[in-house]
Amino acid sequence: MKYRLSEIADICGGRLCGADIEVDEVETDSRNCAFGKNTLFVAIRGANHDSHDFIPQMITRGVRAFVVERETALDSGCGAVVVGNSIAALQRLAEHYRGMLHGTVVGITGSNGKTVVKEWIAQSVPSDVKLFRSPRSYNSQLGVALSLLMAEGDEDLVLVEAGISQCGEMERLQRMIRPDIAIFTSIGDAHQENFGSLRQKVEEKMLLARGARTFIYHGGYADVARAAGMLPAGVEKIDAADMPVPDFTDVASVRNGQIVEAFCKAMGYPQPDFGELQPVAMRLEVKEGINNSLLVNDAYNSDINSLAIALDYLHGVAAGRAATLVLSDISQSGMADCELYARVAELVVESGVGRLIGIGEKISAQRALFADVESEFYTSADEFLHRMGRDDFADRAILLKGSRASRFEKIAHALERKVHTTVLEVDLDAMVHNLNYFRSRLSPETKLTAMVKASSYGAGDAEVAQVLQHHGVNYLAVAFADEGIILREKGIAMPVVVLNADAGSFDRMVENRLEPEIYSFSSLQAFAEAVGRYGERHYPIHIKLDTGMHRLGFVGDEIDELVGRLNECGERVRVATAFAHLSCADDPAQDDFTRLQIERFASMSGRLADGLPYPIIRHTANSAAIERFPEAKFDMCRLGLGLYGFGFEHNDGLRPVSTLRTRIVQVRYRAAGEGIGYGRAQRLTRDSVIATVPIGYADGLDRHLGCGSWSMLVKGRPAPVVGRICMDSCMLDVTDIDGVAEGDEVLVFSPQAGNTPEDMAAVLGTIPYEILTSVSSRVKRIYTKE
């Protein structure tokens, strides 16, 4: 794109203030680090954040052009377009720019498979086709607008995803995309909660096809086929079910493959060779690398737009580590190599990457463009691996960004710390979704504390904290000072509350700027003395009140004395918050007691606040209370298990964050009557196929899950545990599951029905907290993000 601000004002119905600047790219997130000299910053007011507040910061970073919703003071040489609604203005700009695209525009919708179909098409088109595809899952109201504005304009083919979650959304997406070809991948229950029926959702998604000349669908989805039959006669309707069946084992992949075949046929492209397609990694993966490095693996595609997004993510997770980018040749950009890699070099410098490793003949030929960054170049992945020194990557954050032909899987394998086959996969996008779910139930001024104690309920420490810090949570809470110190050492700068603060840790807490929970007069005195030793003033503390939990805290009869003691502390300490725990907010049978606790808290915290010469924040609501007790929200709420998507069995609005995975290491045939495992505790009643998986009670798998008490999922089907669970392994009965082989994935627990941590907790007579926090530290965590 390329517009002057005056043009944007005309298109969007806005008013130009200041300089009439030319822009060629759009940015909406002030936290991003990789943007060019001619960036247009669109300030958006959300429910919890207003990016207008960050305009001065963006000016200091060199941005000169803005779209704003209110009059804003700007430096000389800056310009702004004032509009009523920034997102609507951005959508109108995208609509206008869509009319300037010369190639075939393809809109892809459906419940599942949108990204897979998009990426398979991108891998299947001829190499001389100039291609643009929306980055990852940029398929929302904002994402589609940003995607379209990323296109150069002269592409032969533009692929754009369109995702919706409620009625009325596709109308706006269709106006922007106006596809020549509309593709409907599948229909299912994803995002069904805001639709009255599956048919209503199909009808809404079908709006994308309005005005399209071609509609591609799969007749195996009956509701979609029925809707396709109602399209106007002038629309070419292609049923992908008529295409040859590709060699995939699951129905979804077969149908997605047939849709890709139908598209290639409609475009006159050669039929795709599915044997040559590279796996589509749906998400960025963050793993531990060799020599204390952090590895961000995005090696499934490489284009200029996804590179900028990945560099921003690298910047967010580096946590003080120096950054290294390993980048392959970029294909199908349509730009001359000198222009393309000049832009890459600009992005690398802007994002603060200290070292570039270029792999491929094209990027190597442009090495002179990277003079401003430490760089080295290799013609192939094999050449790099032959010369690679492990010490070169110590303590660094490494981003792998490769095209499908670059074979970066070899590099990923070499740089990844060799891990236990069993891993806990943590979906960071699901965590952000859950955070926003709870935020949507609070007023914009209500603050949030996120519980990250016990390694964020087993999900990990700094990686989770970095996401929460990035998304504007007000406080983090840990159980012990050591947990808070780890966060500080890994670059977490936001306020951290220590809930089980003891006098022996007070000095280290002050040294690391950790804030204590104060629950007794003795802890108040001891901490005030520690603060005095360090010469601190107004050090924030958090007063714990006991409203009926009877674990820790001041009781009602102590409030007056507490006020007096706090005022006697002078300027050494200052109460930041007063809080209490609701002991049974998730139990409807005890709602009367919960309401009594809320009343007690209102009275006790009110008396405390009235006795202090400054305002304090009050909070008592946990995840369950946010849902069930509006009167408990006060000034701030605390997110615990709900943040991780568990503990709300009937809430479809939350997404579970953690999946415990392993793989089969051996398959054996065993005869009826044979005993399996220690003590021969279980004898086979039939000839059986037994699979061994490397997870045991040392990994956190409770021994009481043995002998058929728990089933893991193999190929989507339950496989009961056979015999006793060992320290490092256990055995599964896979007799009734066809085609099981060594290396097959096994889900120990997952979001799938019957296999969740809640289900496992029910078997063991415990709670999901125990299941999640019991996963051993030797089980490595892998973090995924779209």
Coordinates of N, CA and C in Angstrom, one line a residue, residues 412-491:
A412 N 16.5 -27.1 13.3 CA 15.7 -27.1 14.6 C 16.2 -28.3 15.5
H413 N 16.4 -29.4 14.9 CA 16.8 -30.6 15.6 C 18.2 -30.4 16.3
A414 N 19.1 -29.8 15.5 CA 20.4 -29.5 16.1 C 20.4 -28.5 17.2
L415 N 19.6 -27.5 17.1 CA 19.6 -26.4 18.1 C 18.7 -26.7 19.3
E416 N 17.8 -27.6 19.2 CA 16.9 -27.9 20.3 C 17.6 -28.8 21.3
R417 N 17.4 -28.4 22.6 CA 17.9 -29.2 23.7 C 17.2 -30.6 23.6
K418 N 17.9 -31.6 23.6 CA 17.3 -32.9 23.5 C 16.5 -33.2 24.8
V419 N 15.2 -33.5 24.6 CA 14.3 -33.5 25.7 C 13.7 -34.9 25.8
H420 N 13.1 -35.1 27.0 CA 12.3 -36.2 27.3 C 11.2 -36.3 26.3
T421 N 10.9 -37.5 25.8 CA 9.8 -37.7 24.8 C 8.5 -37.1 25.2
T422 N 8.2 -37.2 26.5 CA 7.0 -36.6 27.1 C 7.1 -35.1 27.2
V423 N 6.2 -34.3 26.7 CA 6.2 -32.9 26.8 C 4.9 -32.4 27.3
L424 N 4.9 -31.2 27.9 CA 3.7 -30.5 28.2 C 3.6 -29.3 27.3
E425 N 2.6 -29.3 26.4 CA 2.4 -28.3 25.4 C 1.5 -27.2 26.0
V426 N 2.0 -26.0 26.0 CA 1.2 -24.9 26.6 C 0.8 -23.9 25.5
D427 N -0.5 -23.8 25.3 CA -1.0 -22.9 24.2 C -1.2 -21.5 24.7
L428 N -0.3 -20.6 24.4 CA -0.3 -19.3 24.8 C -1.5 -18.5 24.3
D429 N -1.9 -18.8 23.1 CA -3.1 -18.1 22.5 C -4.3 -18.4 23.3
A430 N -4.4 -19.7 23.8 CA -5.6 -20.1 24.6 C -5.6 -19.3 25.9
M431 N -4.4 -19.1 26.4 CA -4.3 -18.3 27.7 C -4.7 -16.8 27.5
V432 N -4.3 -16.2 26.4 CA -4.7 -14.9 26.1 C -6.2 -14.8 25.8
H433 N -6.8 -15.8 25.2 CA -8.2 -15.9 25.0 C -8.9 -15.9 26.3
N434 N -8.5 -16.8 27.2 CA -9.1 -16.8 28.6 C -9.0 -15.5 29.3
L435 N -7.8 -14.9 29.2 CA -7.6 -13.6 29.9 C -8.7 -12.6 29.3
N436 N -8.8 -12.6 28.0 CA -9.8 -11.6 27.4 C -11.2 -12.0 27.7
Y437 N -11.5 -13.3 27.9 CA -12.8 -13.8 28.3 C -13.2 -13.2 29.6
F438 N -12.3 -13.3 30.6 CA -12.7 -12.7 31.9 C -12.7 -11.2 31.9
R439 N -11.8 -10.6 31.1 CA -11.8 -9.1 31.0 C -13.2 -8.6 30.4
S440 N -13.8 -9.4 29.5 CA -15.0 -9.0 28.9 C -16.2 -9.0 29.9
R441 N -16.0 -9.6 31.1 CA -17.0 -9.7 32.1 C -16.7 -8.7 33.2
L442 N -15.7 -7.8 33.0 CA -15.3 -6.8 34.0 C -15.4 -5.4 33.4
S443 N -15.6 -4.4 34.2 CA -15.6 -3.1 33.7 C -14.1 -2.7 33.3
P444 N -13.9 -1.8 32.4 CA -12.6 -1.5 31.9 C -11.6 -1.0 33.0
E445 N -12.2 -0.4 34.1 CA -11.3 0.1 35.1 C -10.9 -1.0 36.2
T446 N -11.5 -2.1 36.1 CA -11.2 -3.2 37.1 C -9.9 -3.8 36.7
K447 N -9.0 -3.9 37.7 CA -7.7 -4.4 37.5 C -7.6 -5.9 37.6
L448 N -6.5 -6.5 37.2 CA -6.4 -8.0 37.3 C -5.1 -8.4 37.9
T449 N -5.1 -9.4 38.7 CA -3.9 -10.1 39.2 C -4.0 -11.5 38.6
A450 N -2.9 -12.0 38.1 CA -2.8 -13.3 37.6 C -2.0 -14.2 38.5
M451 N -2.5 -15.4 38.8 CA -1.7 -16.3 39.7 C -0.8 -17.1 38.8
V452 N 0.5 -16.9 39.1 CA 1.6 -17.7 38.4 C 2.4 -18.5 39.4
K453 N 1.8 -18.8 40.6 CA 2.5 -19.6 41.6 C 2.6 -21.0 41.1
A454 N 3.5 -21.8 41.7 CA 3.7 -23.2 41.3 C 3.9 -23.3 39.8
S455 N 4.9 -22.5 39.3 CA 5.2 -22.4 37.9 C 3.9 -22.3 37.0
S456 N 3.1 -21.3 37.4 CA 1.9 -21.0 36.6 C 1.0 -22.3 36.5
Y457 N 0.8 -22.9 37.6 CA -0.1 -24.1 37.7 C 0.5 -25.2 36.8
G458 N 1.8 -25.3 36.8 CA 2.5 -26.3 36.0 C 2.8 -25.9 34.6
A459 N 2.3 -24.7 34.1 CA 2.5 -24.3 32.7 C 3.9 -23.7 32.5
G460 N 4.6 -23.3 33.5 CA 5.9 -22.6 33.3 C 6.0 -21.3 34.0
D461 N 7.2 -20.8 34.2 CA 7.2 -19.5 34.9 C 7.4 -18.3 34.0
A462 N 8.6 -18.0 33.5 CA 8.8 -16.7 32.8 C 8.0 -16.7 31.5
E463 N 7.9 -17.8 30.8 CA 7.2 -17.8 29.5 C 5.7 -17.3 29.7
V464 N 5.1 -17.8 30.7 CA 3.7 -17.4 31.0 C 3.7 -15.9 31.4
A465 N 4.6 -15.6 32.3 CA 4.6 -14.2 32.9 C 4.9 -13.2 31.8
Q466 N 5.7 -13.5 30.8 CA 6.0 -12.6 29.7 C 4.7 -12.3 28.9
V467 N 3.9 -13.3 28.7 CA 2.6 -13.1 28.0 C 1.7 -12.2 28.8
L468 N 1.6 -12.5 30.0 CA 0.7 -11.7 30.9 C 1.2 -10.3 31.0
Q469 N 2.5 -10.1 31.1 CA 3.1 -8.7 31.2 C 2.8 -8.0 29.9
H470 N 2.9 -8.7 28.7 CA 2.7 -8.1 27.4 C 1.2 -7.7 27.3
H471 N 0.3 -8.4 27.9 CA -1.1 -8.1 27.7 C -1.7 -7.3 28.8
G472 N -0.8 -6.7 29.6 CA -1.3 -5.6 30.5 C -2.0 -6.0 31.8
V473 N -1.7 -7.3 32.3 CA -2.2 -7.6 33.6 C -1.5 -6.7 34.6
N474 N -2.2 -6.4 35.7 CA -1.6 -5.4 36.6 C -0.6 -6.0 37.6
Y475 N -0.9 -7.2 38.1 CA -0.1 -7.8 39.1 C 0.1 -9.3 38.7
L476 N 1.2 -9.8 39.1 CA 1.4 -11.3 39.1 C 1.5 -11.7 40.6
A477 N 1.1 -12.9 40.9 CA 1.2 -13.4 42.3 C 1.9 -14.8 42.3
V478 N 2.9 -14.9 43.2 CA 3.6 -16.2 43.4 C 3.4 -16.6 44.8
A479 N 3.8 -17.8 45.1 CA 3.6 -18.3 46.5 C 4.8 -17.9 47.3
F480 N 6.1 -18.1 46.8 CA 7.3 -17.9 47.6 C 8.2 -16.9 46.9
A481 N 9.1 -16.3 47.7 CA 10.0 -15.3 47.2 C 10.9 -15.9 46.1
D482 N 11.3 -17.1 46.2 CA 12.2 -17.7 45.2 C 11.5 -17.7 43.8
E483 N 10.2 -17.9 43.8 CA 9.5 -17.9 42.5 C 9.6 -16.5 41.9
G484 N 9.4 -15.5 42.7 CA 9.4 -14.1 42.2 C 10.8 -13.7 41.8
I485 N 11.9 -14.2 42.5 CA 13.2 -13.9 42.1 C 13.5 -14.5 40.7
I486 N 13.0 -15.7 40.4 CA 13.2 -16.3 39.1 C 12.6 -15.4 38.0
L487 N 11.4 -14.9 38.3 CA 10.8 -14.0 37.3 C 11.6 -12.8 37.1
R488 N 12.2 -12.2 38.1 CA 13.0 -11.0 38.0 C 14.2 -11.3 37.2
E489 N 14.9 -12.5 37.4 CA 16.1 -12.9 36.7 C 15.8 -13.1 35.2
K490 N 14.6 -13.4 34.9 CA 14.2 -13.7 33.5 C 13.5 -12.5 32.8
G491 N 13.7 -11.3 33.5 CA 13.3 -10.1 32.8 C 11.9 -9.6 33.0

